CSV table of C-alpha atoms in Angstrom, one decimal:
chain,number,residue,atom,x,y,z
A,14,UNK,CA,95.2,91.1,43.9
A,15,UNK,CA,94.8,92.6,47.3
A,16,UNK,CA,94.6,96.3,48.1
A,17,UNK,CA,98.2,96.4,49.4
A,18,UNK,CA,99.5,95.2,46.1
A,19,UNK,CA,97.2,97.5,44.1
A,20,UNK,CA,98.6,100.6,45.8
A,21,UNK,CA,102.0,99.7,44.3
A,22,UNK,CA,100.9,98.1,41.0
A,23,UNK,CA,98.6,101.0,39.9
A,24,UNK,CA,101.3,103.7,39.9
A,25,UNK,CA,103.8,101.2,38.2
A,26,UNK,CA,101.2,100.5,35.4
A,27,UNK,CA,100.7,104.3,35.0
A,28,UNK,CA,104.5,104.7,34.7
A,29,UNK,CA,104.5,101.9,32.1
A,30,UNK,CA,101.8,103.7,30.1
A,31,UNK,CA,103.7,107.0,30.3
A,32,UNK,CA,107.0,105.5,29.1
A,33,UNK,CA,105.3,103.5,26.3
A,34,UNK,CA,103.4,106.6,25.3
A,35,UNK,CA,106.7,108.5,25.0
A,36,UNK,CA,108.3,105.7,23.0
A,37,UNK,CA,105.2,105.6,20.7
A,38,UNK,CA,105.7,109.2,19.9
A,39,UNK,CA,109.4,109.0,18.9
A,40,UNK,CA,108.4,108.7,15.2
A,41,UNK,CA,106.4,111.9,15.4
A,42,UNK,CA,102.9,110.4,15.9
A,43,UNK,CA,101.1,108.2,18.4
A,44,UNK,CA,99.1,105.2,17.3
A,45,UNK,CA,97.9,103.1,15.9
A,46,UNK,CA,100.0,100.0,16.6
A,47,UNK,CA,101.4,97.8,19.3
A,48,UNK,CA,102.7,100.6,21.5
A,49,UNK,CA,99.4,102.4,21.4
A,50,UNK,CA,97.5,99.3,22.3
A,51,UNK,CA,100.0,98.1,25.0
A,52,UNK,CA,100.2,101.5,26.6
A,53,UNK,CA,96.4,101.8,26.8
A,54,UNK,CA,96.0,98.3,28.2
A,55,UNK,CA,98.5,99.1,30.9
A,56,UNK,CA,96.6,102.2,31.9
A,57,UNK,CA,93.3,100.3,31.8
A,58,UNK,CA,94.8,97.7,34.2
A,59,UNK,CA,95.8,100.6,36.5
A,60,UNK,CA,92.3,102.0,36.4
A,61,UNK,CA,90.8,98.6,37.4
A,62,UNK,CA,93.2,98.6,40.4
A,63,UNK,CA,92.0,102.1,41.5
A,64,UNK,CA,88.6,100.7,42.4
A,65,UNK,CA,89.8,98.6,45.4
A,66,UNK,CA,92.3,101.4,46.2
A,67,UNK,CA,89.5,104.0,46.4
A,68,UNK,CA,87.4,101.7,48.6
A,69,UNK,CA,90.4,100.8,50.8
A,70,UNK,CA,91.1,104.6,51.2
A,71,UNK,CA,87.5,105.0,52.2
A,72,UNK,CA,87.9,102.5,54.9
A,73,UNK,CA,91.1,104.1,56.1
A,74,UNK,CA,89.2,107.4,56.3
A,75,UNK,CA,86.6,106.0,58.5
A,76,UNK,CA,83.9,105.2,55.9
A,77,UNK,CA,82.0,108.4,56.6
A,78,UNK,CA,79.7,110.1,54.0
A,79,UNK,CA,82.5,112.3,52.6
A,80,UNK,CA,84.8,109.3,52.1
A,81,UNK,CA,82.1,107.2,50.6
A,82,UNK,CA,81.1,110.0,48.2
A,83,UNK,CA,84.7,110.5,47.2
A,84,UNK,CA,85.3,106.8,46.6
A,85,UNK,CA,82.0,106.6,44.6
A,86,UNK,CA,83.0,109.6,42.5
A,87,UNK,CA,86.4,108.2,41.9
A,88,UNK,CA,84.9,104.9,40.8
A,89,UNK,CA,82.5,106.6,38.4
A,90,UNK,CA,85.5,108.5,37.0
A,91,UNK,CA,87.3,105.1,36.5
A,92,UNK,CA,84.3,103.8,34.5
A,93,UNK,CA,84.4,106.9,32.2
A,94,UNK,CA,88.1,106.6,31.7
A,95,UNK,CA,87.8,102.9,31.0
A,96,UNK,CA,85.3,103.8,28.3
A,97,UNK,CA,87.6,106.5,26.9
A,98,UNK,CA,90.6,104.1,26.7
A,99,UNK,CA,88.5,101.3,25.3
A,100,UNK,CA,87.4,103.7,22.5
A,101,UNK,CA,91.0,104.6,22.0
A,102,UNK,CA,92.0,101.0,21.5
A,103,UNK,CA,89.1,100.3,19.1
A,104,UNK,CA,89.9,103.4,17.1
A,105,UNK,CA,93.5,102.2,16.9
A,106,UNK,CA,92.5,98.8,15.6
A,107,UNK,CA,90.2,100.3,13.0
A,108,UNK,CA,92.7,102.9,11.7
A,109,UNK,CA,95.4,102.5,9.1
A,110,UNK,CA,97.4,105.5,10.4
A,111,UNK,CA,97.3,108.4,12.8
A,112,UNK,CA,95.3,110.6,10.5
A,113,UNK,CA,92.6,108.0,10.1
A,114,UNK,CA,92.4,107.8,13.9
A,115,UNK,CA,91.6,111.5,14.0
A,116,UNK,CA,88.6,111.1,11.7
A,117,UNK,CA,87.2,108.2,13.8
A,118,UNK,CA,87.7,110.2,17.0
A,119,UNK,CA,85.8,113.0,15.5
A,120,UNK,CA,82.9,110.7,14.6
A,121,UNK,CA,82.9,109.2,18.1
A,122,UNK,CA,82.9,112.6,19.8
A,123,UNK,CA,80.1,113.8,17.6
A,124,UNK,CA,77.7,111.3,19.2
A,125,UNK,CA,75.5,113.3,21.6
A,126,UNK,CA,76.7,112.9,25.2
A,127,UNK,CA,79.9,110.9,24.5
A,128,UNK,CA,82.2,113.9,24.9
A,129,UNK,CA,80.6,114.9,28.2
A,130,UNK,CA,80.5,111.4,29.7
A,131,UNK,CA,83.7,109.9,28.3
A,132,UNK,CA,86.1,112.7,27.6
A,133,UNK,CA,85.3,116.1,29.2
A,134,UNK,CA,83.4,116.0,32.5
A,135,UNK,CA,82.8,112.6,34.1
A,136,UNK,CA,86.5,111.4,33.9
A,137,UNK,CA,87.4,114.4,36.1
A,138,UNK,CA,85.6,112.6,39.0
A,139,UNK,CA,88.5,110.1,39.0
A,140,UNK,CA,90.9,112.9,39.8
A,141,UNK,CA,88.6,114.7,42.2
A,142,UNK,CA,87.7,111.5,44.1
A,143,UNK,CA,91.4,110.4,44.4
A,144,UNK,CA,92.5,113.8,45.7
A,145,UNK,CA,89.6,114.1,48.1
A,146,UNK,CA,90.4,110.8,49.7
A,147,UNK,CA,94.1,111.5,50.1
A,148,UNK,CA,93.3,114.9,51.6
A,149,UNK,CA,90.9,113.3,54.1
A,150,UNK,CA,93.6,110.8,55.0
A,151,UNK,CA,96.1,113.6,55.6
A,152,UNK,CA,93.6,115.5,57.8
A,153,UNK,CA,93.1,112.3,59.8
A,154,UNK,CA,96.9,112.0,59.9
A,155,UNK,CA,96.8,108.6,58.2
A,156,UNK,CA,99.3,109.9,55.7
A,157,UNK,CA,101.9,112.7,55.9
A,158,UNK,CA,100.9,116.2,54.7
A,159,UNK,CA,103.1,115.8,51.7
A,160,UNK,CA,101.1,112.9,50.3
A,161,UNK,CA,98.2,115.1,48.9
A,162,UNK,CA,100.9,117.3,47.4
A,163,UNK,CA,102.4,114.4,45.5
A,164,UNK,CA,99.0,113.1,44.4
A,165,UNK,CA,98.1,116.6,43.2
A,166,UNK,CA,101.4,116.7,41.3
A,167,UNK,CA,100.5,113.3,39.7
A,168,UNK,CA,97.1,114.7,38.7
A,169,UNK,CA,98.3,118.0,37.3
A,170,UNK,CA,101.6,117.1,35.5
A,171,UNK,CA,99.8,115.4,32.5
A,172,UNK,CA,97.6,118.5,32.0
A,173,UNK,CA,100.8,120.5,31.8
A,174,UNK,CA,102.6,118.1,29.4
A,175,UNK,CA,101.6,114.5,28.8
A,176,UNK,CA,105.2,113.4,28.6
A,177,UNK,CA,105.4,114.1,32.3
A,178,UNK,CA,103.1,111.2,33.1
A,179,UNK,CA,106.1,109.0,34.2
A,180,UNK,CA,107.2,111.7,36.7
A,181,UNK,CA,103.6,112.0,38.0
A,182,UNK,CA,103.4,108.2,38.4
A,183,UNK,CA,106.6,108.2,40.5
A,184,UNK,CA,105.1,110.9,42.7
A,185,UNK,CA,102.0,108.8,43.0
A,186,UNK,CA,104.1,105.7,43.9
A,187,UNK,CA,105.9,107.6,46.7
A,188,UNK,CA,102.5,108.8,48.1
A,189,UNK,CA,101.0,105.3,47.9
A,190,UNK,CA,103.7,103.3,49.5
A,191,UNK,CA,102.8,104.5,53.1
A,192,UNK,CA,99.1,103.6,52.3
A,193,UNK,CA,100.1,100.1,51.1
A,194,UNK,CA,102.0,99.6,54.4
A,195,UNK,CA,98.8,100.3,56.3
A,196,UNK,CA,96.7,97.7,54.6
A,197,UNK,CA,96.7,94.5,56.6
A,198,UNK,CA,98.4,91.6,54.9
A,199,UNK,CA,96.0,89.2,53.3
A,200,UNK,CA,95.3,86.4,55.8
A,201,UNK,CA,95.7,82.8,54.5
A,202,UNK,CA,92.5,80.9,54.3
A,203,UNK,CA,92.3,78.1,56.9
A,204,UNK,CA,91.5,74.6,55.8
A,205,UNK,CA,88.0,73.5,56.7
A,206,UNK,CA,87.8,70.9,59.4
A,207,UNK,CA,86.2,67.7,58.2
């Protein structure tokens, strides 16, 4: 998948995760089960797409030290979040019900360093890197001034209420469409002359 497609697919996968998450909670609890796993897999697919997005944004920002640091920070955050969501899926598979998941999560978080690296601090680099890149692009006038505002909304809304994830994903999609348009279309490979 090229970067142009990733700019559109990543927010749509986050939207899917948000909607599935809401549906999973309609019975009063989230996980374990097919909705839990499917939603988490959708978000993990979005996270994988963020890596080429961050590095494409770095190129669009001129590839300077700040852009490189921002892309690297975002990528490290992606890795931490992939670990977090991977743990969530495994806990879901190992648990008979939602209460059993809580016990396993407590065990995982009690391992020294896991909370710091996978839950509390390192995942924040994903959000910081993403926002820093979009702000740099706005300063360079590669995107409109409202793009960082929409990205910030996407990043903040889930901290206010996780059921707002779909709304945040739509904000992100609107902010990413102009970036997708700036990515050159993938050129078709030419056949080698024999």
